[in-house]
Amino acid sequence: MTQGIEMMGLYVRDQEEALRFYVDKLGFRVHTDVRNGDYRWLTVQHPQQPSLQLGLFVPGPPTLDAQSAQMLQALVAKGAMPPMLLAVDDCRAAYERMRAAGVEFTQEPVERYGTVDANFRDPSGNGWKMVQGRQ
């Protein structure tokens, strides 16, 4: 029996905005983009990690009622969701490249715990920690 995580989802306020951010600024590529009525299943993946998809989903039907979706969007916008982690070979170089592409960082690269890390948020408020692998 094979088992593993194939997709993790993020709530975003606008799928087109999120798609532009993850593809144009972070270098991800579209894996799946299909619609069923008003519902859109949109996933992206990092080119160096094709076994894992990142779902970009707007909170709402069919999984959430309107009130719950509104509360969840407010929490995401505040950065209250758990952060995702992006592993990179060179945090400072990735920081410069991503900043030049328009990514807004909440923390510049800092050396600590034997590595270098920086923080940024996507346009919806989801937090990311970018960590340089130990050499």
JSON list of C-alpha atoms in Angstrom, two decimals:
[
{"chain": "A", "resi": 1, "resn": "MET", "atom": "CA", "xyz": [0.00, 0.00, 0.00]},
{"chain": "A", "resi": 2, "resn": "THR", "atom": "CA", "xyz": [1.35, 3.43, -0.99]},
{"chain": "A", "resi": 3, "resn": "GLN", "atom": "CA", "xyz": [0.48, 6.43, 1.12]},
{"chain": "A", "resi": 4, "resn": "GLY", "atom": "CA", "xyz": [1.53, 10.08, 1.17]},
{"chain": "A", "resi": 5, "resn": "ILE", "atom": "CA", "xyz": [0.46, 13.69, 0.91]},
{"chain": "A", "resi": 6, "resn": "GLU", "atom": "CA", "xyz": [-0.22, 14.71, -2.67]},
{"chain": "A", "resi": 7, "resn": "MET", "atom": "CA", "xyz": [-1.90, 18.10, -2.19]},
{"chain": "A", "resi": 8, "resn": "MET", "atom": "CA", "xyz": [-2.14, 20.76, 0.49]},
{"chain": "A", "resi": 9, "resn": "GLY", "atom": "CA", "xyz": [-4.63, 23.59, 0.23]},
{"chain": "A", "resi": 10, "resn": "LEU", "atom": "CA", "xyz": [-4.42, 27.29, 0.99]},
{"chain": "A", "resi": 11, "resn": "TYR", "atom": "CA", "xyz": [-7.37, 29.62, 1.25]},
{"chain": "A", "resi": 12, "resn": "VAL", "atom": "CA", "xyz": [-6.99, 32.67, -0.97]},
{"chain": "A", "resi": 13, "resn": "ARG", "atom": "CA", "xyz": [-9.24, 35.69, -1.48]},
{"chain": "A", "resi": 14, "resn": "ASP", "atom": "CA", "xyz": [-8.95, 35.64, -5.27]},
{"chain": "A", "resi": 15, "resn": "GLN", "atom": "CA", "xyz": [-7.76, 32.69, -7.34]},
{"chain": "A", "resi": 16, "resn": "GLU", "atom": "CA", "xyz": [-6.53, 34.77, -10.30]},
{"chain": "A", "resi": 17, "resn": "GLU", "atom": "CA", "xyz": [-4.49, 37.01, -7.99]},
{"chain": "A", "resi": 18, "resn": "ALA", "atom": "CA", "xyz": [-3.07, 33.96, -6.20]},
{"chain": "A", "resi": 19, "resn": "LEU", "atom": "CA", "xyz": [-2.30, 32.24, -9.49]},
{"chain": "A", "resi": 20, "resn": "ARG", "atom": "CA", "xyz": [-0.32, 35.27, -10.75]},
{"chain": "A", "resi": 21, "resn": "PHE", "atom": "CA", "xyz": [1.59, 35.43, -7.44]},
{"chain": "A", "resi": 22, "resn": "TYR", "atom": "CA", "xyz": [2.54, 31.77, -7.26]},
{"chain": "A", "resi": 23, "resn": "VAL", "atom": "CA", "xyz": [3.35, 31.40, -10.97]},
{"chain": "A", "resi": 24, "resn": "ASP", "atom": "CA", "xyz": [4.79, 34.81, -11.91]},
{"chain": "A", "resi": 25, "resn": "LYS", "atom": "CA", "xyz": [6.55, 35.71, -8.66]},
{"chain": "A", "resi": 26, "resn": "LEU", "atom": "CA", "xyz": [7.46, 32.38, -7.04]},
{"chain": "A", "resi": 27, "resn": "GLY", "atom": "CA", "xyz": [8.01, 30.30, -10.17]},
{"chain": "A", "resi": 28, "resn": "PHE", "atom": "CA", "xyz": [5.40, 27.62, -9.53]},
{"chain": "A", "resi": 29, "resn": "ARG", "atom": "CA", "xyz": [3.50, 26.15, -12.49]},
{"chain": "A", "resi": 30, "resn": "VAL", "atom": "CA", "xyz": [-0.15, 25.27, -12.96]},
{"chain": "A", "resi": 31, "resn": "HIS", "atom": "CA", "xyz": [-0.93, 21.61, -12.33]},
{"chain": "A", "resi": 32, "resn": "THR", "atom": "CA", "xyz": [-4.76, 21.56, -12.51]},
{"chain": "A", "resi": 33, "resn": "ASP", "atom": "CA", "xyz": [-7.28, 24.27, -13.38]},
{"chain": "A", "resi": 34, "resn": "VAL", "atom": "CA", "xyz": [-10.83, 22.94, -13.83]},
{"chain": "A", "resi": 35, "resn": "ARG", "atom": "CA", "xyz": [-14.28, 24.32, -13.12]},
{"chain": "A", "resi": 36, "resn": "ASN", "atom": "CA", "xyz": [-17.57, 22.80, -12.05]},
{"chain": "A", "resi": 37, "resn": "GLY", "atom": "CA", "xyz": [-20.09, 25.62, -12.27]},
{"chain": "A", "resi": 38, "resn": "ASP", "atom": "CA", "xyz": [-18.84, 28.40, -9.98]},
{"chain": "A", "resi": 39, "resn": "TYR", "atom": "CA", "xyz": [-16.39, 26.08, -8.22]},
{"chain": "A", "resi": 40, "resn": "ARG", "atom": "CA", "xyz": [-12.79, 26.11, -9.44]},
{"chain": "A", "resi": 41, "resn": "TRP", "atom": "CA", "xyz": [-10.21, 23.44, -8.55]},
{"chain": "A", "resi": 42, "resn": "LEU", "atom": "CA", "xyz": [-6.87, 25.21, -9.00]},
{"chain": "A", "resi": 43, "resn": "THR", "atom": "CA", "xyz": [-3.55, 23.67, -8.02]},
{"chain": "A", "resi": 44, "resn": "VAL", "atom": "CA", "xyz": [0.04, 24.70, -8.64]},
{"chain": "A", "resi": 45, "resn": "GLN", "atom": "CA", "xyz": [3.30, 22.92, -7.97]},
{"chain": "A", "resi": 46, "resn": "HIS", "atom": "CA", "xyz": [6.91, 23.85, -7.52]},
{"chain": "A", "resi": 47, "resn": "PRO", "atom": "CA", "xyz": [8.90, 22.68, -10.58]},
{"chain": "A", "resi": 48, "resn": "GLN", "atom": "CA", "xyz": [11.43, 20.89, -8.37]},
{"chain": "A", "resi": 49, "resn": "GLN", "atom": "CA", "xyz": [8.73, 19.08, -6.37]},
{"chain": "A", "resi": 50, "resn": "PRO", "atom": "CA", "xyz": [6.24, 17.64, -8.87]},
{"chain": "A", "resi": 51, "resn": "SER", "atom": "CA", "xyz": [4.80, 15.13, -6.41]},
{"chain": "A", "resi": 52, "resn": "LEU", "atom": "CA", "xyz": [3.16, 17.85, -4.26]},
{"chain": "A", "resi": 53, "resn": "GLN", "atom": "CA", "xyz": [0.41, 20.20, -5.38]},
{"chain": "A", "resi": 54, "resn": "LEU", "atom": "CA", "xyz": [-0.60, 23.41, -3.61]},
{"chain": "A", "resi": 55, "resn": "GLY", "atom": "CA", "xyz": [-4.35, 24.02, -3.89]},
{"chain": "A", "resi": 56, "resn": "LEU", "atom": "CA", "xyz": [-5.46, 27.65, -4.17]},
{"chain": "A", "resi": 57, "resn": "PHE", "atom": "CA", "xyz": [-9.05, 27.69, -2.95]},
{"chain": "A", "resi": 58, "resn": "VAL", "atom": "CA", "xyz": [-11.56, 30.43, -2.13]},
{"chain": "A", "resi": 59, "resn": "PRO", "atom": "CA", "xyz": [-13.45, 29.61, 1.08]},
{"chain": "A", "resi": 60, "resn": "GLY", "atom": "CA", "xyz": [-17.12, 29.04, 0.35]},
{"chain": "A", "resi": 61, "resn": "PRO", "atom": "CA", "xyz": [-19.59, 26.52, -0.99]},
{"chain": "A", "resi": 62, "resn": "PRO", "atom": "CA", "xyz": [-19.70, 23.59, -1.19]},
{"chain": "A", "resi": 63, "resn": "THR", "atom": "CA", "xyz": [-17.49, 23.19, 1.91]},
{"chain": "A", "resi": 64, "resn": "LEU", "atom": "CA", "xyz": [-18.38, 26.34, 3.89]},
{"chain": "A", "resi": 65, "resn": "ASP", "atom": "CA", "xyz": [-21.42, 28.52, 4.40]},
{"chain": "A", "resi": 66, "resn": "ALA", "atom": "CA", "xyz": [-21.15, 32.25, 3.61]},
{"chain": "A", "resi": 67, "resn": "GLN", "atom": "CA", "xyz": [-20.65, 33.36, 7.24]},
{"chain": "A", "resi": 68, "resn": "SER", "atom": "CA", "xyz": [-17.89, 30.82, 7.91]},
{"chain": "A", "resi": 69, "resn": "ALA", "atom": "CA", "xyz": [-16.19, 31.71, 4.62]},
{"chain": "A", "resi": 70, "resn": "GLN", "atom": "CA", "xyz": [-16.19, 35.41, 5.54]},
{"chain": "A", "resi": 71, "resn": "MET", "atom": "CA", "xyz": [-14.70, 34.71, 8.98]},
{"chain": "A", "resi": 72, "resn": "LEU", "atom": "CA", "xyz": [-12.05, 32.44, 7.47]},
{"chain": "A", "resi": 73, "resn": "GLN", "atom": "CA", "xyz": [-11.06, 35.04, 4.86]},
{"chain": "A", "resi": 74, "resn": "ALA", "atom": "CA", "xyz": [-10.62, 37.61, 7.64]},
{"chain": "A", "resi": 75, "resn": "LEU", "atom": "CA", "xyz": [-8.33, 35.22, 9.55]},
{"chain": "A", "resi": 76, "resn": "VAL", "atom": "CA", "xyz": [-6.26, 34.49, 6.43]},
{"chain": "A", "resi": 77, "resn": "ALA", "atom": "CA", "xyz": [-5.90, 38.24, 5.72]},
{"chain": "A", "resi": 78, "resn": "LYS", "atom": "CA", "xyz": [-4.53, 38.77, 9.24]},
{"chain": "A", "resi": 79, "resn": "GLY", "atom": "CA", "xyz": [-1.91, 36.08, 8.71]},
{"chain": "A", "resi": 80, "resn": "ALA", "atom": "CA", "xyz": [-3.47, 33.83, 11.35]},
{"chain": "A", "resi": 81, "resn": "MET", "atom": "CA", "xyz": [-3.11, 30.59, 9.38]},
{"chain": "A", "resi": 82, "resn": "PRO", "atom": "CA", "xyz": [-0.07, 28.34, 9.97]},
{"chain": "A", "resi": 83, "resn": "PRO", "atom": "CA", "xyz": [2.86, 29.34, 7.77]},
{"chain": "A", "resi": 84, "resn": "MET", "atom": "CA", "xyz": [4.11, 27.27, 4.87]},
{"chain": "A", "resi": 85, "resn": "LEU", "atom": "CA", "xyz": [7.82, 26.58, 4.46]},
{"chain": "A", "resi": 86, "resn": "LEU", "atom": "CA", "xyz": [9.74, 27.06, 1.23]},
{"chain": "A", "resi": 87, "resn": "ALA", "atom": "CA", "xyz": [13.16, 25.37, 1.19]},
{"chain": "A", "resi": 88, "resn": "VAL", "atom": "CA", "xyz": [15.82, 27.10, -0.93]},
{"chain": "A", "resi": 89, "resn": "ASP", "atom": "CA", "xyz": [19.54, 26.56, -1.59]},
{"chain": "A", "resi": 90, "resn": "ASP", "atom": "CA", "xyz": [20.48, 30.23, -1.06]},
{"chain": "A", "resi": 91, "resn": "CYS", "atom": "CA", "xyz": [18.07, 32.34, 0.98]},
{"chain": "A", "resi": 92, "resn": "ARG", "atom": "CA", "xyz": [19.71, 35.68, 0.21]},
{"chain": "A", "resi": 93, "resn": "ALA", "atom": "CA", "xyz": [19.76, 35.06, -3.56]},
{"chain": "A", "resi": 94, "resn": "ALA", "atom": "CA", "xyz": [16.14, 33.84, -3.51]},
{"chain": "A", "resi": 95, "resn": "TYR", "atom": "CA", "xyz": [15.17, 36.89, -1.45]},
{"chain": "A", "resi": 96, "resn": "GLU", "atom": "CA", "xyz": [16.73, 39.27, -3.99]},
{"chain": "A", "resi": 97, "resn": "ARG", "atom": "CA", "xyz": [15.14, 37.46, -6.96]},
{"chain": "A", "resi": 98, "resn": "MET", "atom": "CA", "xyz": [11.70, 37.30, -5.35]},
{"chain": "A", "resi": 99, "resn": "ARG", "atom": "CA", "xyz": [11.84, 40.88, -4.08]},
{"chain": "A", "resi": 100, "resn": "ALA", "atom": "CA", "xyz": [12.73, 42.05, -7.60]},
{"chain": "A", "resi": 101, "resn": "ALA", "atom": "CA", "xyz": [9.65, 40.13, -8.83]},
{"chain": "A", "resi": 102, "resn": "GLY", "atom": "CA", "xyz": [7.46, 42.06, -6.38]},
{"chain": "A", "resi": 103, "resn": "VAL", "atom": "CA", "xyz": [7.20, 39.72, -3.39]},
{"chain": "A", "resi": 104, "resn": "GLU", "atom": "CA", "xyz": [6.74, 41.74, -0.20]},
{"chain": "A", "resi": 105, "resn": "PHE", "atom": "CA", "xyz": [8.80, 40.35, 2.67]},
{"chain": "A", "resi": 106, "resn": "THR", "atom": "CA", "xyz": [7.90, 40.70, 6.32]},
{"chain": "A", "resi": 107, "resn": "GLN", "atom": "CA", "xyz": [11.44, 39.72, 7.38]},
{"chain": "A", "resi": 108, "resn": "GLU", "atom": "CA", "xyz": [14.69, 40.06, 5.48]},
{"chain": "A", "resi": 109, "resn": "PRO", "atom": "CA", "xyz": [17.14, 37.13, 5.52]},
{"chain": "A", "resi": 110, "resn": "VAL", "atom": "CA", "xyz": [18.48, 36.46, 9.01]},
{"chain": "A", "resi": 111, "resn": "GLU", "atom": "CA", "xyz": [21.12, 33.98, 10.14]},
{"chain": "A", "resi": 112, "resn": "ARG", "atom": "CA", "xyz": [19.99, 31.79, 13.03]},
{"chain": "A", "resi": 113, "resn": "TYR", "atom": "CA", "xyz": [19.98, 28.18, 14.16]},
{"chain": "A", "resi": 114, "resn": "GLY", "atom": "CA", "xyz": [22.76, 27.37, 11.70]},
{"chain": "A", "resi": 115, "resn": "THR", "atom": "CA", "xyz": [20.88, 28.51, 8.60]},
{"chain": "A", "resi": 116, "resn": "VAL", "atom": "CA", "xyz": [19.34, 31.60, 6.98]},
{"chain": "A", "resi": 117, "resn": "ASP", "atom": "CA", "xyz": [15.62, 32.36, 6.77]},
{"chain": "A", "resi": 118, "resn": "ALA", "atom": "CA", "xyz": [13.25, 35.11, 5.60]},
{"chain": "A", "resi": 119, "resn": "ASN", "atom": "CA", "xyz": [9.47, 35.60, 5.77]},
{"chain": "A", "resi": 120, "resn": "PHE", "atom": "CA", "xyz": [6.90, 36.79, 3.25]},
{"chain": "A", "resi": 121, "resn": "ARG", "atom": "CA", "xyz": [3.14, 36.70, 2.75]},
{"chain": "A", "resi": 122, "resn": "ASP", "atom": "CA", "xyz": [1.07, 36.03, -0.33]},
{"chain": "A", "resi": 123, "resn": "PRO", "atom": "CA", "xyz": [-1.53, 38.60, -1.46]},
{"chain": "A", "resi": 124, "resn": "SER", "atom": "CA", "xyz": [-4.23, 36.85, 0.61]},
{"chain": "A", "resi": 125, "resn": "GLY", "atom": "CA", "xyz": [-2.17, 37.01, 3.83]},
{"chain": "A", "resi": 126, "resn": "ASN", "atom": "CA", "xyz": [-0.84, 33.44, 3.98]},
{"chain": "A", "resi": 127, "resn": "GLY", "atom": "CA", "xyz": [2.54, 33.43, 5.69]},
{"chain": "A", "resi": 128, "resn": "TRP", "atom": "CA", "xyz": [5.63, 31.76, 4.26]},
{"chain": "A", "resi": 129, "resn": "LYS", "atom": "CA", "xyz": [8.99, 31.08, 5.84]},
{"chain": "A", "resi": 130, "resn": "MET", "atom": "CA", "xyz": [11.80, 30.66, 3.34]},
{"chain": "A", "resi": 131, "resn": "VAL", "atom": "CA", "xyz": [14.64, 28.61, 4.79]},
{"chain": "A", "resi": 132, "resn": "GLN", "atom": "CA", "xyz": [18.07, 27.89, 3.37]},
{"chain": "A", "resi": 133, "resn": "GLY", "atom": "CA", "xyz": [19.06, 24.26, 3.68]},
{"chain": "A", "resi": 134, "resn": "ARG", "atom": "CA", "xyz": [22.01, 23.48, 5.92]},
{"chain": "A", "resi": 135, "resn": "GLN", "atom": "CA", "xyz": [25.26, 23.09, 4.01]}
]
